Amino acid sequence: MTRLIHFRFCPRSRSIRLALAELDVVAELEEERPWEWRPDFLVLNPAGELPVLVLPDTAPLCGTYAISEYLDEATLGETVRECKSELFPGTTQSRAEVRRLADWFHNKLHLEATEPLLEAKIYGRLRSDGPRAPDLANLRAAQANLRHHLRYINHLADQRSWLAGNDMSFADLAAAAHLSAIDYLGDVPWDEVPAAKSWYMRIKSRPSFRAILADRLAGTPPHPVYAELDF
Amino acid sequence: MTRLIHFRFCPRSRSIRLALAELDVVAELEEERPWEWRPDFLVLNPAGELPVLVLPDTAPLCGTYAISEYLDEATLGETVRECKSELFPGTTQSRAEVRRLADWFHNKLHLEATEPLLEAKIYGRLRSDGPRAPDLANLRAAQANLRHHLRYINHLADQRSWLAGNDMSFADLAAAAHLSAIDYLGDVPWDEVPAAKSWYMRIKSRPSFRAILADRLAGTPPHPVYAELDF
């Protein structure tokens, strides 16, 4: 059985949940709190990071980069038999554009906005050694950074059918994964970025998105329109 | 003409200089100081990050992820005619291992050690608005983190012919690029990690490494054994 080790609000994990659903690969979800540094988890991924995809008979695949490229290559092989969508569509040049943006969302947007927002509003409260008070200066910086990233996503969505070009790609899944986690908290100022909003409505309506819209965390209800397809 | 926009101590840029040399691709080097946020540079890469590879007739390729995968794919096409070495050798599973490690070195090692070390000892002094005093707590944390990473590299070098497996790969180039920048500063405790040291001696002796060992910065001479092949 294929297992995905994830945390429900981890945007990197969410992007792989979306990719698996788009490719019709069924995986059992297993939740991990990577900040607890569980020894058994560190054996699977010594980097201590999510997500980790455990396939039968192969070493664990660690991180969005290795996993997304593996899934893409495997669609030409035996592991993923019924591929309906390509994560890196098009020419070598178009694939480079998907990778540039996946890297942007999973590293730059992650560090500058998603991670500090999640740390302040979710992870900090779940620490086993007691909740941590959010660092308000970090939180404000992350919210300001988010606006810059949203303007860039808005610009891409305004110029192109999908963020990396004519076809939906892993770049869209990565961006949507991050924004969905932030949107749970109600921190995305959608009205300032109409093209990004309309792109997000399209991607949010895909069947692959359903499981993510059903995620909940006890004590932290989602923003009212989190799961609304028309918001 | 192919141009690589880089900074001579930027480890990510160095990994692509090594990859180009291994693949026998000639590129003109153009130095950029990304912390100056030059508008003309931001047009090429709105992320404001290095490296950027500018090929004739295509959009600029931004970042090690997009560039390394492009070079790998292009070895099957027309752009890189005489490929002597593969950046991601082997099966889909071995390629995933190369990617896991390239990601580790270019993101985790970079954030936790290389970048704060370079910031404290090189970048901070080159600011156009005047030198910045190094943050000593950050510097000490980076040096402590570096030891953890070195032990992991030592473990890999002890178990395998090359870091990701039987063949040299982009994972080796990425790790060597980071360690070479730190080694210029004399901050790598090689004697604590004999297997890593012997792996680094092997990779440092390759012709692709020569240009990097010739890099100098006025006012900051290299550590005495920086360019020695037998150290």
XYZ file of C-alpha atoms in Angstrom:
462
model
C 0.000 0.000 0.000
C 1.262 3.489 -0.853
C 1.406 5.762 2.204
C 1.782 9.535 2.322
C 3.169 10.877 5.565
C 1.865 14.399 5.922
C 0.428 17.004 8.242
C -2.981 18.287 7.277
C -2.034 21.984 7.115
C 1.472 21.479 5.741
C 1.315 23.175 2.327
C 4.043 20.968 0.884
C 2.125 17.854 1.933
C -1.061 19.331 0.495
C 0.576 19.816 -2.915
C 1.451 16.110 -3.034
C -2.049 15.120 -1.870
C -3.348 17.183 -4.810
C -0.828 15.650 -7.232
C -1.721 12.103 -6.156
C -5.439 12.856 -6.549
C -4.897 14.423 -9.987
C -2.946 11.310 -11.043
C -5.549 8.960 -9.520
C -3.003 7.376 -7.202
C -4.611 6.111 -4.008
C -2.451 6.596 -0.915
C -3.167 6.032 2.740
C -2.604 9.241 4.712
C -0.593 9.066 7.901
C -0.295 12.205 9.988
C 3.033 13.295 11.443
C 3.949 16.329 13.541
C 7.483 16.903 12.269
C 8.311 19.413 15.005
C 8.236 16.515 17.505
C 11.342 14.938 15.845
C 10.036 11.403 16.375
C 12.946 8.964 15.935
C 10.882 6.593 13.760
C 10.057 9.474 11.451
C 13.694 10.590 11.249
C 14.604 7.092 10.061
C 12.263 7.616 7.105
C 13.480 11.149 6.404
C 16.620 12.306 8.209
C 15.801 15.864 7.110
C 12.795 15.676 9.466
C 10.580 17.294 6.858
C 7.259 16.556 5.188
C 5.939 15.075 2.995
C 7.312 11.546 2.676
C 5.829 9.102 0.163
C 6.321 5.455 1.024
C 5.817 3.160 -1.969
C 5.977 -0.622 -1.789
C 9.491 -2.016 -2.374
C 11.391 1.257 -2.756
C 13.173 3.615 -0.380
C 10.933 6.409 0.990
C 10.641 9.465 -1.258
C 11.313 12.663 0.681
C 10.174 16.187 -0.110
C 8.014 17.746 -2.818
C 10.867 18.014 -5.309
C 11.840 14.321 -5.303
C 8.214 13.148 -4.997
C 6.715 15.328 -7.748
C 9.470 14.442 -10.237
C 9.207 10.759 -9.324
C 5.451 10.786 -9.883
C 5.987 12.532 -13.200
C 8.570 9.991 -14.364
C 6.565 7.084 -13.030
C 3.592 8.054 -15.206
C 5.733 6.764 -18.076
C 6.393 3.522 -16.204
C 4.404 1.036 -14.249
C 3.853 2.609 -10.870
C 1.149 5.046 -11.863
C -0.953 3.190 -14.376
C -3.738 5.556 -15.199
C -2.278 8.972 -15.564
C -4.874 11.614 -16.380
C -2.813 14.711 -15.983
C 0.835 15.685 -16.215
C 2.521 17.582 -13.441
C 5.169 19.099 -15.725
C 3.457 19.473 -19.087
C 4.914 20.668 -22.357
C 8.382 21.286 -23.724
C 11.652 21.360 -21.781
C 11.239 25.138 -21.676
C 7.670 24.955 -20.292
C 8.755 22.343 -17.769
C 11.482 24.726 -16.580
C 8.810 27.378 -15.992
C 6.732 24.933 -13.909
C 9.837 24.102 -11.863
C 10.795 27.750 -11.374
C 7.339 28.431 -9.929
C 7.063 25.225 -7.877
C 10.413 26.196 -6.336
C 9.144 29.742 -5.721
C 5.997 28.572 -3.938
C 7.542 25.703 -1.993
C 10.597 27.637 -0.857
C 10.267 31.418 -1.205
C 6.537 31.779 -0.446
C 6.884 29.059 2.198
C 9.718 30.760 4.093
C 8.467 34.315 3.690
C 4.777 33.807 4.400
C 3.172 30.380 4.783
C 5.473 28.921 7.400
C 5.578 31.921 9.777
C 1.764 32.300 9.466
C 1.177 28.622 10.252
C 3.773 28.703 13.034
C 2.052 31.675 14.689
C -1.510 30.454 14.273
C -1.384 26.638 14.292
C 1.929 24.891 14.952
C 2.847 27.108 17.898
C -0.288 25.992 19.741
C 0.287 22.293 19.144
C 3.728 21.963 20.754
C 3.858 19.055 23.160
C 5.928 21.182 25.584
C 3.087 23.728 25.791
C 1.806 26.444 23.450
C 4.143 29.171 22.223
C 2.948 32.754 22.033
C 3.057 33.996 18.441
C 5.843 36.425 17.543
C 3.751 39.400 16.404
C 6.547 41.091 14.449
C 7.102 37.877 12.461
C 3.385 37.523 11.901
C 3.034 41.059 10.542
C 6.070 40.613 8.284
C 4.582 37.372 6.933
C 1.264 39.077 6.221
C 3.043 41.894 4.369
C 5.139 39.385 2.396
C 2.006 37.446 1.504
C 0.600 40.521 -0.267
C 3.698 40.703 -2.505
C 3.387 37.039 -3.398
C -0.342 37.406 -4.061
C 0.292 40.282 -6.434
C 2.747 38.114 -8.332
C 0.274 35.211 -8.491
C -2.386 37.674 -9.617
C -0.082 38.904 -12.380
C 0.593 35.331 -13.567
C -3.114 34.422 -13.443
C -3.941 37.557 -15.388
C -1.456 36.791 -18.193
C -1.885 33.044 -18.564
C -4.555 30.319 -18.466
C -2.732 28.608 -15.598
C 0.146 29.941 -13.511
C 2.961 28.395 -15.569
C 1.317 28.571 -18.998
C -1.487 27.033 -21.035
C -1.882 23.887 -18.971
C -2.524 23.153 -15.356
C 0.695 21.941 -13.729
C 2.381 21.208 -10.433
C 3.008 24.963 -10.125
C -0.757 25.487 -9.738
C -1.014 22.679 -7.205
C 1.882 24.104 -5.191
C 0.488 27.652 -5.131
C -3.024 26.429 -4.318
C -1.684 24.210 -1.534
C -0.053 27.200 0.165
C -2.983 29.542 -0.326
C -5.465 26.918 0.892
C -3.596 26.564 4.202
C -3.515 30.350 4.628
C -7.148 30.584 3.534
C -8.178 28.212 6.347
C -6.963 30.966 8.663
C -8.859 33.621 6.672
C -5.636 35.510 5.922
C -5.873 35.777 2.124
C -7.138 39.227 0.997
C -8.817 37.802 -2.116
C -10.626 41.007 -3.010
C -7.312 42.735 -3.714
C -6.327 40.122 -6.309
C -9.279 39.345 -8.617
C -7.337 37.294 -11.217
C -5.753 35.167 -8.484
C -9.188 34.722 -6.914
C -10.743 33.516 -10.134
C -7.808 31.123 -10.734
C -8.194 29.795 -7.165
C -11.955 29.280 -7.656
C -11.192 27.158 -10.719
C -8.620 24.996 -9.012
C -10.623 24.743 -5.785
C -13.528 23.265 -7.771
C -11.497 20.303 -8.999
C -12.326 16.912 -7.451
C -8.682 16.621 -6.312
C -9.310 19.518 -3.902
C -12.212 17.975 -1.980
C -10.236 16.178 0.710
C -8.291 19.329 1.514
C -11.441 21.393 1.896
C -12.704 18.813 4.397
C -9.658 19.204 6.709
C -10.450 20.545 10.169
C -8.497 21.151 13.372
C -10.176 20.942 16.797
C -10.280 24.374 18.424
C -9.455 26.194 15.183
C -12.521 26.334 12.922
C -11.883 27.342 9.309
C -12.627 30.795 7.972
C -16.338 30.735 6.897
C -15.680 30.609 3.138
C -12.758 28.145 3.346
C -14.750 25.307 1.784
C -17.102 27.440 -0.350
C -16.506 27.005 -4.067
C -18.093 30.392 -4.764
C -16.626 32.851 -2.272
C 25.999 33.028 -26.401
C 24.969 31.252 -23.187
C 25.395 33.432 -20.092
C 25.369 32.404 -16.456
C 24.501 35.159 -14.028
C 26.133 34.261 -10.753
C 28.077 35.503 -7.752
C 31.468 33.877 -7.245
C 30.801 32.668 -3.692
C 27.117 31.843 -4.166
C 27.009 28.061 -3.624
C 23.952 27.629 -5.803
C 25.702 29.433 -8.664
C 28.812 27.328 -8.105
C 26.824 24.096 -8.465
C 25.626 25.228 -11.900
C 29.134 26.324 -12.917
C 30.247 22.785 -12.013
C 27.331 21.212 -13.885
C 28.037 23.269 -17.018
C 31.716 22.327 -16.877
C 30.902 18.632 -16.370
C 28.583 18.802 -19.390
C 31.156 20.750 -21.455
C 28.780 23.654 -21.958
C 30.632 26.937 -22.378
C 28.905 29.890 -20.720
C 30.007 33.457 -20.239
C 29.973 34.351 -16.525
C 28.355 37.598 -15.489
C 28.593 38.607 -11.854
C 25.563 39.939 -9.980
C 25.181 41.051 -6.365
C 21.597 39.984 -5.772
C 21.313 41.854 -2.454
C 21.447 45.113 -4.466
C 18.046 44.316 -6.076
C 19.088 45.812 -9.436
C 15.936 46.440 -11.489
C 17.495 44.930 -14.658
C 18.281 41.759 -12.738
C 14.754 41.556 -11.297
C 13.407 41.608 -14.856
C 15.398 38.436 -15.544
C 14.425 36.778 -12.263
C 11.635 38.396 -10.244
C 12.628 36.177 -7.294
C 15.863 38.200 -7.140
C 17.882 35.015 -6.670
C 20.903 33.381 -8.276
C 21.811 31.645 -10.503
C 20.110 32.589 -13.765
C 21.070 30.856 -17.024
C 20.362 32.861 -20.157
C 20.307 30.707 -23.281
C 19.834 32.075 -26.791
C 16.170 32.279 -27.844
C 14.533 31.068 -24.651
C 13.265 32.716 -21.485
C 15.883 32.931 -18.699
C 16.162 29.824 -16.521
C 16.009 30.700 -12.831
C 17.344 28.747 -9.884
C 19.297 25.508 -9.491
C 16.204 23.307 -9.652
C 14.926 24.575 -13.011
C 18.439 24.907 -14.477
C 19.773 21.488 -13.433
C 16.679 19.661 -14.682
C 16.720 21.666 -17.925
C 20.374 20.790 -18.533
C 19.586 17.143 -17.822
C 16.664 17.103 -20.258
C 18.564 19.102 -22.845
C 21.336 16.491 -22.972
C 18.758 14.376 -24.768
C 18.010 17.238 -27.168
C 19.925 19.764 -29.180
C 21.064 22.406 -26.718
C 23.818 20.451 -25.028
C 25.412 18.435 -27.804
C 28.280 16.671 -26.172
C 27.126 15.313 -22.891
C 29.845 13.463 -20.988
C 28.135 13.048 -17.642
C 24.594 12.826 -16.382
C 23.419 15.025 -13.541
C 20.668 12.624 -12.475
C 21.981 9.166 -13.357
C 20.259 5.835 -13.046
C 16.718 4.663 -12.438
C 13.730 6.750 -11.394
C 14.481 5.642 -7.835
C 18.165 6.687 -8.022
C 17.166 9.996 -9.599
C 14.813 10.598 -6.654
C 17.760 10.098 -4.292
C 19.848 12.647 -6.220
C 16.961 15.108 -6.008
C 16.391 14.522 -2.290
C 20.040 15.353 -1.625
C 20.279 18.278 -4.071
C 17.236 19.722 -2.290
C 18.861 19.081 1.105
C 22.101 20.857 0.155
C 20.557 23.738 -1.771
C 17.838 24.468 0.762
C 18.452 22.925 4.190
C 22.263 23.196 4.304
C 22.009 26.590 2.587
C 19.591 28.079 5.112
C 21.082 26.478 8.197
C 24.780 26.986 7.482
C 26.116 28.288 4.158
C 24.015 31.416 3.867
C 24.482 32.718 7.433
C 28.235 31.982 7.224
C 28.597 33.830 3.917
C 26.382 36.672 5.156
C 28.539 37.148 8.251
C 31.893 36.825 6.544
C 31.454 38.046 2.961
C 28.109 39.514 1.898
C 27.754 41.685 5.000
C 30.987 43.493 4.121
C 30.013 44.143 0.516
C 26.786 46.080 1.112
C 26.686 49.280 -0.893
C 25.148 51.083 2.114
C 28.219 50.209 4.214
C 29.418 47.036 5.916
C 27.225 45.226 8.413
C 28.687 43.814 11.598
C 28.221 40.043 11.698
C 25.572 38.672 14.053
C 27.760 36.481 16.267
C 24.915 34.355 17.615
C 23.831 33.525 14.046
C 27.397 32.779 13.070
C 27.890 30.364 15.977
C 24.582 28.632 15.242
C 25.591 28.245 11.580
C 28.941 26.727 12.579
C 27.202 24.262 14.897
C 24.671 23.367 12.179
C 27.493 22.862 9.702
C 28.935 20.088 11.901
C 25.611 18.205 11.784
C 25.496 18.472 8.000
C 29.128 17.402 7.682
C 28.481 14.314 9.769
C 25.616 13.417 7.437
C 27.796 13.953 4.342
C 30.499 11.873 6.008
C 27.992 9.082 6.615
C 26.876 9.146 2.959
C 30.481 9.225 1.693
C 31.329 6.320 3.953
C 28.458 4.140 2.685
C 28.522 4.936 -1.027
C 30.940 5.651 -3.895
C 29.330 9.053 -4.408
C 26.850 10.863 -2.172
C 23.690 9.649 -3.912
C 24.915 6.205 -4.981
C 27.308 4.522 -7.402
C 27.672 7.434 -9.809
C 28.672 11.020 -9.481
C 25.575 13.217 -9.731
C 24.245 16.716 -9.220
C 23.990 15.879 -5.497
C 27.805 15.752 -5.337
C 28.124 19.009 -7.260
C 25.623 20.714 -4.956
C 27.307 19.541 -1.745
C 30.783 20.369 -3.088
C 29.604 23.823 -4.177
C 28.450 24.635 -0.636
C 31.498 23.171 1.076
C 33.867 24.932 -1.336
C 32.399 28.330 -0.448
C 32.710 27.551 3.270
C 36.186 26.118 2.722
C 37.342 29.432 1.200
C 36.659 30.859 4.661
C 38.523 27.979 6.334
C 35.412 26.964 8.267
C 35.201 23.275 7.356
C 36.619 21.018 10.130
C 37.790 18.375 7.627
C 39.749 16.362 10.167
C 36.530 15.453 11.978
C 35.013 13.891 8.848
C 37.583 11.697 7.041
C 35.179 10.048 4.570
C 33.754 13.442 3.575
C 37.292 14.773 3.211
C 38.343 11.964 0.907
C 35.150 12.408 -1.183
C 35.854 16.166 -1.399
C 39.467 15.534 -2.483
C 38.172 13.379 -5.328
C 35.640 15.906 -6.551
C 37.992 18.861 -6.046
C 40.510 17.186 -8.399
C 38.085 17.135 -11.324
C 38.788 19.601 -14.147
C 35.286 21.086 -13.641
C 36.468 22.391 -10.252
C 39.431 24.441 -11.483
C 37.641 27.714 -12.129
C 36.081 27.659 -8.666
C 39.429 27.087 -6.972
C 40.764 30.158 -8.804
C 38.068 32.488 -7.371
C 39.386 35.267 -5.153
C 37.896 38.280 -3.385
C 39.957 41.417 -2.742
C 40.559 41.876 0.983
C 39.504 38.305 1.816
C 42.255 35.859 0.891
C 41.288 32.184 0.839
C 42.175 29.782 3.602
C 45.699 28.444 2.774
C 44.579 24.997 1.587
C 41.503 26.220 -0.321
C 43.019 25.452 -3.720
C 45.286 22.572 -2.631
C 44.223 19.243 -4.097
C 46.013 17.381 -1.303
C 45.076 19.097 1.970
